[in-house]
Amino acid sequence: MSEDGTALFTIGELARATGLTVRTIRYWSDEGALPPVTRSTGGYRLYDAGSVARLELIRTLRELGLGLDDVRKVVGGEQDIASVAATHVAALDAQIRSLKVTRAVLSTVARRGSTAEEMTLMNKLARLSAAERRRIMEEFVAEVFDGLDTVDPDIKRRMRHVTVDLPDEPTPQQVDAWVELAEMVQDPDFRAQMREMVEFNARDRGADTPEGASMWFFKRLVELAEQAREQGIVPDAPEAEPVLDELIGPDTDKAAVLARLEAGFHARANRYRELIALVNGRDPKPRHAEEFAWVVAALRHRVAR
């Protein structure tokens, strides 16, 4: 009993009253979160009713994951619960995002049957910052266009402005797509394939070729091929000949046009476009793939004759 008649409790009595262990209460007391109000003549720590309430607050804060430093500040009146809670929420959000990335990486590893080395690379790529992801893409585009000053500015602008926006909480599919995309754009063979595509564009352009001519050609290709397909014209039919003539002209070297289309729309280039869509959460289905395939098939049939 204290001098004012208030009941006092030993650590053992606090433990029985709260269901906590003596060891836990002693540890919190040693760390300054629950200082005793006084000591007995034998040197034992004693606590009052206020200590009981304080102990319940400490237990609640610890169960919510707060560290003892924050707990001491709250119970000591140095900081209010709301501000500590807000700080802890921000930390938890970051931890949750990290855990989701971890889960996505492990899901990809399990699906791919990856080795330890591959898992390490995937984890590193998945945790890159937005600036680091942007740098990887910018280096890829810079190498592809290096020294090719006559490439259609519209094509160059479109590739340079491609964004890879991996969200803070990516799905396993988005992590998988980003890892594959990052590996692809750093692959020398793929870079060579994409450079070949823009080299075709650079060679085809004359001094008076207007900006955006390449995109106009592809839009016209889609329009004419779509009409042909709707009319039931197959690529090797005689009726396909006027469609090609309208698209490229009757005297144009069809083999050269075919080579250009195959350079720009090969399987890996299409996969590159799909992966960008997947990372950004868009529909990965290639746009107008059927129309390009129709024109390529029609050209191949005539080049082979």
mmCIF file of C-alpha atoms in Angstrom:
data_model
loop_
_atom_site.group_PDB
_atom_site.id
_atom_site.type_symbol
_atom_site.label_atom_id
_atom_site.label_comp_id
_atom_site.label_asym_id
_atom_site.label_seq_id
_atom_site.Cartn_x
_atom_site.Cartn_y
_atom_site.Cartn_z
ATOM 1 C CA MET A 1 0.000 0.000 0.000
ATOM 2 C CA SER A 2 1.312 3.471 -0.884
ATOM 3 C CA GLU A 3 1.388 6.407 1.523
ATOM 4 C CA ASP A 4 -1.921 7.738 0.157
ATOM 5 C CA GLY A 5 -3.614 4.386 0.594
ATOM 6 C CA THR A 6 -3.428 3.324 -3.075
ATOM 7 C CA ALA A 7 -2.909 -0.381 -3.640
ATOM 8 C CA LEU A 8 0.483 -1.371 -4.997
ATOM 9 C CA PHE A 9 1.303 -4.421 -7.072
ATOM 10 C CA THR A 10 4.378 -6.527 -7.545
ATOM 11 C CA ILE A 11 5.384 -7.737 -11.011
ATOM 12 C CA GLY A 12 3.940 -11.153 -10.140
ATOM 13 C CA GLU A 13 0.596 -9.619 -9.216
ATOM 14 C CA LEU A 14 0.579 -7.562 -12.432
ATOM 15 C CA ALA A 15 1.269 -10.725 -14.395
ATOM 16 C CA ARG A 16 -1.675 -12.544 -12.782
ATOM 17 C CA ALA A 17 -3.971 -9.552 -13.353
ATOM 18 C CA THR A 18 -3.100 -9.051 -17.012
ATOM 19 C CA GLY A 19 -2.174 -12.531 -18.238
ATOM 20 C CA LEU A 20 1.262 -11.322 -19.300
ATOM 21 C CA THR A 21 4.414 -13.137 -18.212
ATOM 22 C CA VAL A 22 6.618 -11.822 -15.447
ATOM 23 C CA ARG A 23 9.521 -11.886 -17.892
ATOM 24 C CA THR A 24 7.698 -9.651 -20.402
ATOM 25 C CA ILE A 25 6.641 -7.105 -17.764
ATOM 26 C CA ARG A 26 10.153 -6.993 -16.316
ATOM 27 C CA TYR A 27 11.627 -6.454 -19.791
ATOM 28 C CA TRP A 28 9.263 -3.568 -20.537
ATOM 29 C CA SER A 29 10.046 -2.091 -17.160
ATOM 30 C CA ASP A 30 13.821 -2.440 -17.726
ATOM 31 C CA GLU A 31 13.423 -0.679 -21.104
ATOM 32 C CA GLY A 32 11.719 2.305 -19.452
ATOM 33 C CA ALA A 33 8.236 1.756 -20.875
ATOM 34 C CA LEU A 34 6.774 0.795 -17.460
ATOM 35 C CA PRO A 35 8.836 2.365 -14.655
ATOM 36 C CA PRO A 36 7.852 1.324 -11.140
ATOM 37 C CA VAL A 37 6.191 3.918 -8.940
ATOM 38 C CA THR A 38 8.329 2.848 -5.981
ATOM 39 C CA ARG A 39 10.219 -0.087 -4.532
ATOM 40 C CA SER A 40 9.576 -2.222 -1.490
ATOM 41 C CA THR A 41 11.939 -2.295 1.482
ATOM 42 C CA GLY A 42 13.343 -5.475 -0.041
ATOM 43 C CA GLY A 43 14.055 -3.659 -3.351
ATOM 44 C CA TYR A 44 11.186 -5.170 -5.341
ATOM 45 C CA ARG A 45 9.515 -3.021 -7.975
ATOM 46 C CA LEU A 46 5.985 -1.912 -7.148
ATOM 47 C CA TYR A 47 3.278 -0.558 -9.446
ATOM 48 C CA ASP A 48 -0.083 1.151 -8.932
ATOM 49 C CA ALA A 49 -3.459 1.120 -10.721
ATOM 50 C CA GLY A 50 -2.159 3.633 -13.245
ATOM 51 C CA SER A 51 0.601 1.189 -14.083
ATOM 52 C CA VAL A 52 -2.020 -1.440 -14.858
ATOM 53 C CA ALA A 53 -3.698 0.868 -17.387
ATOM 54 C CA ARG A 54 -0.305 1.808 -18.790
ATOM 55 C CA LEU A 55 0.576 -1.853 -19.137
ATOM 56 C CA GLU A 56 -2.595 -2.503 -21.148
ATOM 57 C CA LEU A 57 -1.680 0.392 -23.457
ATOM 58 C CA ILE A 58 1.843 -0.981 -23.896
ATOM 59 C CA ARG A 59 0.471 -4.412 -24.719
ATOM 60 C CA THR A 60 -1.928 -2.963 -27.318
ATOM 61 C CA LEU A 61 0.801 -0.884 -28.970
ATOM 62 C CA ARG A 62 3.178 -3.868 -29.060
ATOM 63 C CA GLU A 63 0.472 -6.107 -30.552
ATOM 64 C CA LEU A 64 0.037 -3.464 -33.280
ATOM 65 C CA GLY A 65 3.734 -3.794 -34.037
ATOM 66 C CA LEU A 66 5.153 -0.576 -32.590
ATOM 67 C CA GLY A 67 8.732 -0.650 -31.361
ATOM 68 C CA LEU A 68 9.608 0.085 -27.753
ATOM 69 C CA ASP A 69 11.061 3.490 -28.631
ATOM 70 C CA ASP A 70 7.678 4.620 -29.979
ATOM 71 C CA VAL A 71 5.874 2.921 -27.089
ATOM 72 C CA ARG A 72 7.996 4.856 -24.551
ATOM 73 C CA LYS A 73 7.207 8.148 -26.300
ATOM 74 C CA VAL A 74 3.475 7.463 -26.278
ATOM 75 C CA VAL A 75 3.129 6.254 -22.691
ATOM 76 C CA GLY A 76 5.521 8.976 -21.505
ATOM 77 C CA GLY A 77 3.431 11.693 -23.182
ATOM 78 C CA GLU A 78 6.230 12.748 -25.557
ATOM 79 C CA GLN A 79 4.185 11.923 -28.658
ATOM 80 C CA ASP A 80 0.476 11.415 -29.262
ATOM 81 C CA ILE A 81 -0.895 8.078 -30.435
ATOM 82 C CA ALA A 82 -2.334 9.499 -33.681
ATOM 83 C CA SER A 83 1.018 10.733 -35.015
ATOM 84 C CA VAL A 84 2.789 7.517 -34.031
ATOM 85 C CA ALA A 85 0.027 5.484 -35.667
ATOM 86 C CA ALA A 86 0.294 7.523 -38.880
ATOM 87 C CA THR A 87 4.053 6.945 -39.014
ATOM 88 C CA HIS A 88 3.556 3.251 -38.387
ATOM 89 C CA VAL A 89 0.910 3.011 -41.121
ATOM 90 C CA ALA A 90 3.382 4.467 -43.636
ATOM 91 C CA ALA A 91 6.006 1.944 -42.546
ATOM 92 C CA LEU A 92 3.510 -0.896 -42.809
ATOM 93 C CA ASP A 93 2.478 0.230 -46.300
ATOM 94 C CA ALA A 94 6.106 0.073 -47.415
ATOM 95 C CA GLN A 95 6.496 -3.338 -45.804
ATOM 96 C CA ILE A 96 3.317 -4.617 -47.485
ATOM 97 C CA ARG A 97 4.532 -3.400 -50.880
ATOM 98 C CA SER A 98 7.858 -5.123 -50.306
ATOM 99 C CA LEU A 99 6.120 -8.343 -49.280
ATOM 100 C CA LYS A 100 3.939 -8.250 -52.391
ATOM 101 C CA VAL A 101 7.019 -7.882 -54.588
ATOM 102 C CA THR A 102 8.616 -10.767 -52.700
ATOM 103 C CA ARG A 103 5.521 -12.900 -53.242
ATOM 104 C CA ALA A 104 5.438 -12.006 -56.940
ATOM 105 C CA VAL A 105 9.119 -12.890 -57.388
ATOM 106 C CA LEU A 106 8.723 -16.213 -55.574
ATOM 107 C CA SER A 107 5.618 -17.034 -57.633
ATOM 108 C CA THR A 108 7.613 -16.402 -60.805
ATOM 109 C CA VAL A 109 10.523 -18.497 -59.521
ATOM 110 C CA ALA A 110 8.161 -21.372 -58.693
ATOM 111 C CA ARG A 111 6.416 -21.162 -62.075
ATOM 112 C CA ARG A 112 9.656 -20.975 -64.058
ATOM 113 C CA GLY A 113 11.540 -23.519 -61.967
ATOM 114 C CA SER A 114 14.355 -20.971 -61.721
ATOM 115 C CA THR A 115 17.851 -21.557 -60.390
ATOM 116 C CA ALA A 116 19.238 -19.646 -57.402
ATOM 117 C CA GLU A 117 21.155 -17.341 -59.776
ATOM 118 C CA GLU A 118 18.026 -16.601 -61.804
ATOM 119 C CA MET A 119 16.057 -15.930 -58.614
ATOM 120 C CA THR A 120 18.706 -13.448 -57.453
ATOM 121 C CA LEU A 121 18.538 -11.603 -60.778
ATOM 122 C CA MET A 122 14.727 -11.564 -60.746
ATOM 123 C CA ASN A 123 14.648 -10.166 -57.223
ATOM 124 C CA LYS A 124 17.143 -7.450 -58.159
ATOM 125 C CA LEU A 125 15.212 -6.461 -61.284
ATOM 126 C CA ALA A 126 11.859 -6.477 -59.484
ATOM 127 C CA ARG A 127 13.130 -4.087 -56.788
ATOM 128 C CA LEU A 128 14.635 -1.482 -59.098
ATOM 129 C CA SER A 129 13.339 2.031 -58.617
ATOM 130 C CA ALA A 130 11.270 3.763 -61.283
ATOM 131 C CA ALA A 131 14.351 5.831 -62.199
ATOM 132 C CA GLU A 132 16.475 2.697 -62.609
ATOM 133 C CA ARG A 133 13.823 1.039 -64.785
ATOM 134 C CA ARG A 134 13.645 4.186 -66.897
ATOM 135 C CA ARG A 135 17.440 4.197 -67.274
ATOM 136 C CA ILE A 136 17.451 0.616 -68.583
ATOM 137 C CA MET A 137 14.820 1.490 -71.202
ATOM 138 C CA GLU A 138 16.551 4.750 -72.182
ATOM 139 C CA GLU A 139 19.888 2.970 -72.682
ATOM 140 C CA PHE A 140 18.176 0.406 -74.903
ATOM 141 C CA VAL A 141 16.525 3.064 -77.089
ATOM 142 C CA ALA A 142 19.728 5.132 -77.272
ATOM 143 C CA GLU A 143 21.708 2.163 -78.600
ATOM 144 C CA VAL A 144 19.014 1.231 -81.117
ATOM 145 C CA PHE A 145 18.917 4.752 -82.607
ATOM 146 C CA ASP A 146 22.598 5.662 -82.230
ATOM 147 C CA GLY A 147 23.825 7.446 -85.365
ATOM 148 C CA LEU A 148 20.584 6.936 -87.327
ATOM 149 C CA ASP A 149 19.638 10.568 -87.802
ATOM 150 C CA THR A 150 17.271 9.987 -90.724
ATOM 151 C CA VAL A 151 14.839 7.744 -88.815
ATOM 152 C CA ASP A 152 11.286 9.081 -88.858
ATOM 153 C CA PRO A 153 11.151 11.451 -85.844
ATOM 154 C CA ASP A 154 7.695 10.142 -85.037
ATOM 155 C CA ILE A 155 9.015 6.566 -84.656
ATOM 156 C CA LYS A 156 11.931 7.784 -82.534
ATOM 157 C CA ARG A 157 9.645 9.841 -80.307
ATOM 158 C CA ARG A 158 7.240 6.958 -79.764
ATOM 159 C CA MET A 159 9.991 4.582 -78.700
ATOM 160 C CA ARG A 160 11.676 7.126 -76.461
ATOM 161 C CA HIS A 161 8.410 7.923 -74.712
ATOM 162 C CA VAL A 162 7.571 4.315 -73.910
ATOM 163 C CA THR A 163 6.906 4.107 -70.183
ATOM 164 C CA VAL A 164 7.376 1.055 -67.995
ATOM 165 C CA ASP A 165 5.202 1.800 -64.988
ATOM 166 C CA LEU A 166 5.528 -1.158 -62.623
ATOM 167 C CA PRO A 167 3.090 -0.379 -59.780
ATOM 168 C CA ASP A 168 4.037 -0.346 -56.098
ATOM 169 C CA GLU A 169 1.950 -3.484 -55.623
ATOM 170 C CA PRO A 170 2.605 -5.510 -58.796
ATOM 171 C CA THR A 171 0.917 -8.783 -59.598
ATOM 172 C CA PRO A 172 3.104 -11.853 -60.203
ATOM 173 C CA GLN A 173 2.290 -11.464 -63.920
ATOM 174 C CA GLN A 174 3.574 -7.871 -63.935
ATOM 175 C CA VAL A 175 6.788 -8.819 -62.151
ATOM 176 C CA ASP A 176 7.272 -11.721 -64.544
ATOM 177 C CA ALA A 177 6.693 -9.418 -67.536
ATOM 178 C CA TRP A 178 9.110 -6.762 -66.233
ATOM 179 C CA VAL A 179 11.850 -9.319 -65.560
ATOM 180 C CA GLU A 180 11.453 -10.750 -69.067
ATOM 181 C CA LEU A 181 11.370 -7.259 -70.595
ATOM 182 C CA ALA A 182 14.493 -6.127 -68.708
ATOM 183 C CA GLU A 183 16.349 -9.258 -69.791
ATOM 184 C CA MET A 184 15.176 -8.765 -73.387
ATOM 185 C CA VAL A 185 16.210 -5.110 -73.796
ATOM 186 C CA GLN A 186 19.670 -5.920 -72.402
ATOM 187 C CA ASP A 187 20.136 -8.833 -74.809
ATOM 188 C CA PRO A 188 22.597 -7.855 -77.596
ATOM 189 C CA ASP A 189 20.784 -10.042 -80.142
ATOM 190 C CA PHE A 190 17.461 -8.344 -79.495
ATOM 191 C CA ARG A 191 19.051 -4.911 -79.649
ATOM 192 C CA ALA A 192 20.534 -5.845 -83.019
ATOM 193 C CA GLN A 193 17.121 -6.970 -84.282
ATOM 194 C CA MET A 194 15.475 -3.730 -83.199
ATOM 195 C CA ARG A 195 18.300 -1.686 -84.704
ATOM 196 C CA GLU A 196 17.808 -3.502 -87.998
ATOM 197 C CA MET A 197 14.183 -2.399 -87.891
ATOM 198 C CA VAL A 198 15.047 1.292 -87.527
ATOM 199 C CA GLU A 199 17.862 1.002 -90.085
ATOM 200 C CA PHE A 200 15.241 -0.021 -92.651
ATOM 201 C CA ASN A 201 13.265 3.064 -91.728
ATOM 202 C CA ALA A 202 16.325 5.301 -91.999
ATOM 203 C CA ARG A 203 17.223 3.925 -95.452
ATOM 204 C CA ASP A 204 13.687 4.367 -96.780
ATOM 205 C CA ARG A 205 13.431 8.048 -95.885
ATOM 206 C CA GLY A 206 14.427 10.789 -98.256
ATOM 207 C CA ALA A 207 15.181 14.408 -97.480
ATOM 208 C CA ASP A 208 11.609 15.426 -98.335
ATOM 209 C CA THR A 209 9.844 12.561 -96.546
ATOM 210 C CA PRO A 210 7.389 14.108 -94.077
ATOM 211 C CA GLU A 211 7.438 13.276 -90.384
ATOM 212 C CA GLY A 212 4.977 10.525 -89.507
ATOM 213 C CA ALA A 213 5.086 8.912 -92.960
ATOM 214 C CA SER A 214 5.967 5.549 -91.419
ATOM 215 C CA MET A 215 2.944 5.596 -89.150
ATOM 216 C CA TRP A 216 0.758 6.669 -92.056
ATOM 217 C CA PHE A 217 1.960 3.611 -94.006
ATOM 218 C CA PHE A 218 1.142 1.261 -91.137
ATOM 219 C CA LYS A 219 -2.295 2.811 -90.642
ATOM 220 C CA ARG A 220 -2.997 2.420 -94.342
ATOM 221 C CA LEU A 221 -1.756 -1.183 -94.181
ATOM 222 C CA VAL A 222 -4.195 -1.957 -91.392
ATOM 223 C CA GLU A 223 -7.067 -0.281 -93.194
ATOM 224 C CA LEU A 224 -6.546 -2.099 -96.531
ATOM 225 C CA ALA A 225 -5.794 -5.500 -94.978
ATOM 226 C CA GLU A 226 -8.817 -5.216 -92.728
ATOM 227 C CA GLN A 227 -11.048 -4.517 -95.732
ATOM 228 C CA ALA A 228 -9.547 -7.458 -97.616
ATOM 229 C CA ARG A 229 -10.104 -9.827 -94.710
ATOM 230 C CA GLU A 230 -13.696 -8.629 -94.287
ATOM 231 C CA GLN A 231 -14.260 -9.398 -97.986
ATOM 232 C CA GLY A 232 -12.885 -12.892 -97.497
ATOM 233 C CA ILE A 233 -9.794 -12.345 -99.675
ATOM 234 C CA VAL A 234 -7.002 -14.738 -98.682
ATOM 235 C CA PRO A 235 -3.350 -13.640 -99.058
ATOM 236 C CA ASP A 236 -2.528 -15.968 -101.967
ATOM 237 C CA ALA A 237 -5.663 -15.146 -103.968
ATOM 238 C CA PRO A 238 -5.377 -13.088 -107.179
ATOM 239 C CA GLU A 239 -7.684 -10.519 -105.566
ATOM 240 C CA ALA A 240 -4.928 -9.725 -103.053
ATOM 241 C CA GLU A 241 -2.731 -8.253 -105.806
ATOM 242 C CA PRO A 242 -4.687 -4.973 -106.173
ATOM 243 C CA VAL A 243 -4.641 -4.556 -102.390
ATOM 244 C CA LEU A 244 -0.835 -4.724 -102.353
ATOM 245 C CA ASP A 245 -0.607 -2.410 -105.354
ATOM 246 C CA GLU A 246 -2.726 0.174 -103.569
ATOM 247 C CA LEU A 247 -0.599 -0.138 -100.457
ATOM 248 C CA ILE A 248 2.935 -0.071 -101.903
ATOM 249 C CA GLY A 249 2.479 0.633 -105.617
ATOM 250 C CA PRO A 250 2.711 -1.848 -108.521
ATOM 251 C CA ASP A 251 6.392 -1.205 -109.244
ATOM 252 C CA THR A 252 7.759 -1.317 -105.694
ATOM 253 C CA ASP A 253 10.207 -4.088 -104.807
ATOM 254 C CA LYS A 254 7.986 -6.454 -102.848
ATOM 255 C CA ALA A 255 10.959 -8.348 -101.416
ATOM 256 C CA ALA A 256 12.302 -5.125 -99.894
ATOM 257 C CA VAL A 257 8.939 -4.270 -98.355
ATOM 258 C CA LEU A 258 8.640 -7.815 -97.003
ATOM 259 C CA ALA A 259 12.088 -7.590 -95.421
ATOM 260 C CA ARG A 260 11.160 -4.303 -93.782
ATOM 261 C CA LEU A 261 7.917 -5.676 -92.354
ATOM 262 C CA GLU A 262 9.583 -8.842 -91.107
ATOM 263 C CA ALA A 263 12.284 -6.754 -89.409
ATOM 264 C CA GLY A 264 9.730 -4.668 -87.557
ATOM 265 C CA PHE A 265 7.170 -7.318 -86.727
ATOM 266 C CA HIS A 266 9.148 -10.415 -85.882
ATOM 267 C CA ALA A 267 8.144 -12.549 -82.887
ATOM 268 C CA ARG A 268 10.498 -10.889 -80.397
ATOM 269 C CA ALA A 269 9.440 -7.375 -81.386
ATOM 270 C CA ASN A 270 5.832 -8.388 -80.874
ATOM 271 C CA ARG A 271 6.736 -9.926 -77.516
ATOM 272 C CA TYR A 272 8.476 -6.652 -76.556
ATOM 273 C CA ARG A 273 5.219 -4.776 -77.179
ATOM 274 C CA GLU A 274 3.201 -7.369 -75.270
ATOM 275 C CA LEU A 275 5.514 -7.170 -72.241
ATOM 276 C CA ILE A 276 5.260 -3.373 -72.069
ATOM 277 C CA ALA A 277 1.479 -3.691 -72.080
ATOM 278 C CA LEU A 278 1.566 -6.366 -69.366
ATOM 279 C CA VAL A 279 3.847 -4.366 -67.074
ATOM 280 C CA ASN A 280 1.593 -1.326 -67.459
ATOM 281 C CA GLY A 281 -1.543 -3.357 -66.758
ATOM 282 C CA ARG A 282 -2.958 -3.122 -70.274
ATOM 283 C CA ASP A 283 -4.321 -5.741 -72.669
ATOM 284 C CA PRO A 284 -1.239 -7.543 -74.062
ATOM 285 C CA LYS A 285 -2.954 -8.705 -77.242
ATOM 286 C CA PRO A 286 -0.994 -7.253 -80.198
ATOM 287 C CA ARG A 287 -3.044 -4.683 -82.062
ATOM 288 C CA HIS A 288 -3.743 -5.461 -85.707
ATOM 289 C CA ALA A 289 -1.621 -8.615 -85.658
ATOM 290 C CA GLU A 290 -4.004 -10.290 -88.120
ATOM 291 C CA GLU A 291 -3.725 -7.432 -90.608
ATOM 292 C CA PHE A 292 0.081 -7.422 -90.547
ATOM 293 C CA ALA A 293 0.116 -11.196 -90.876
ATOM 294 C CA TRP A 294 -2.175 -10.956 -93.912
ATOM 295 C CA VAL A 295 0.093 -8.461 -95.707
ATOM 296 C CA VAL A 296 3.242 -10.426 -94.867
ATOM 297 C CA ALA A 297 1.642 -13.652 -96.151
ATOM 298 C CA ALA A 298 0.517 -11.914 -99.356
ATOM 299 C CA LEU A 299 4.005 -10.531 -99.973
ATOM 300 C CA ARG A 300 5.691 -13.860 -99.226
ATOM 301 C CA HIS A 301 3.462 -15.611 -101.722
ATOM 302 C CA ARG A 302 4.409 -13.194 -104.482
ATOM 303 C CA VAL A 303 8.107 -12.962 -103.607
ATOM 304 C CA ALA A 304 8.347 -16.752 -103.682
ATOM 305 C CA ARG A 305 6.891 -17.053 -107.179
#
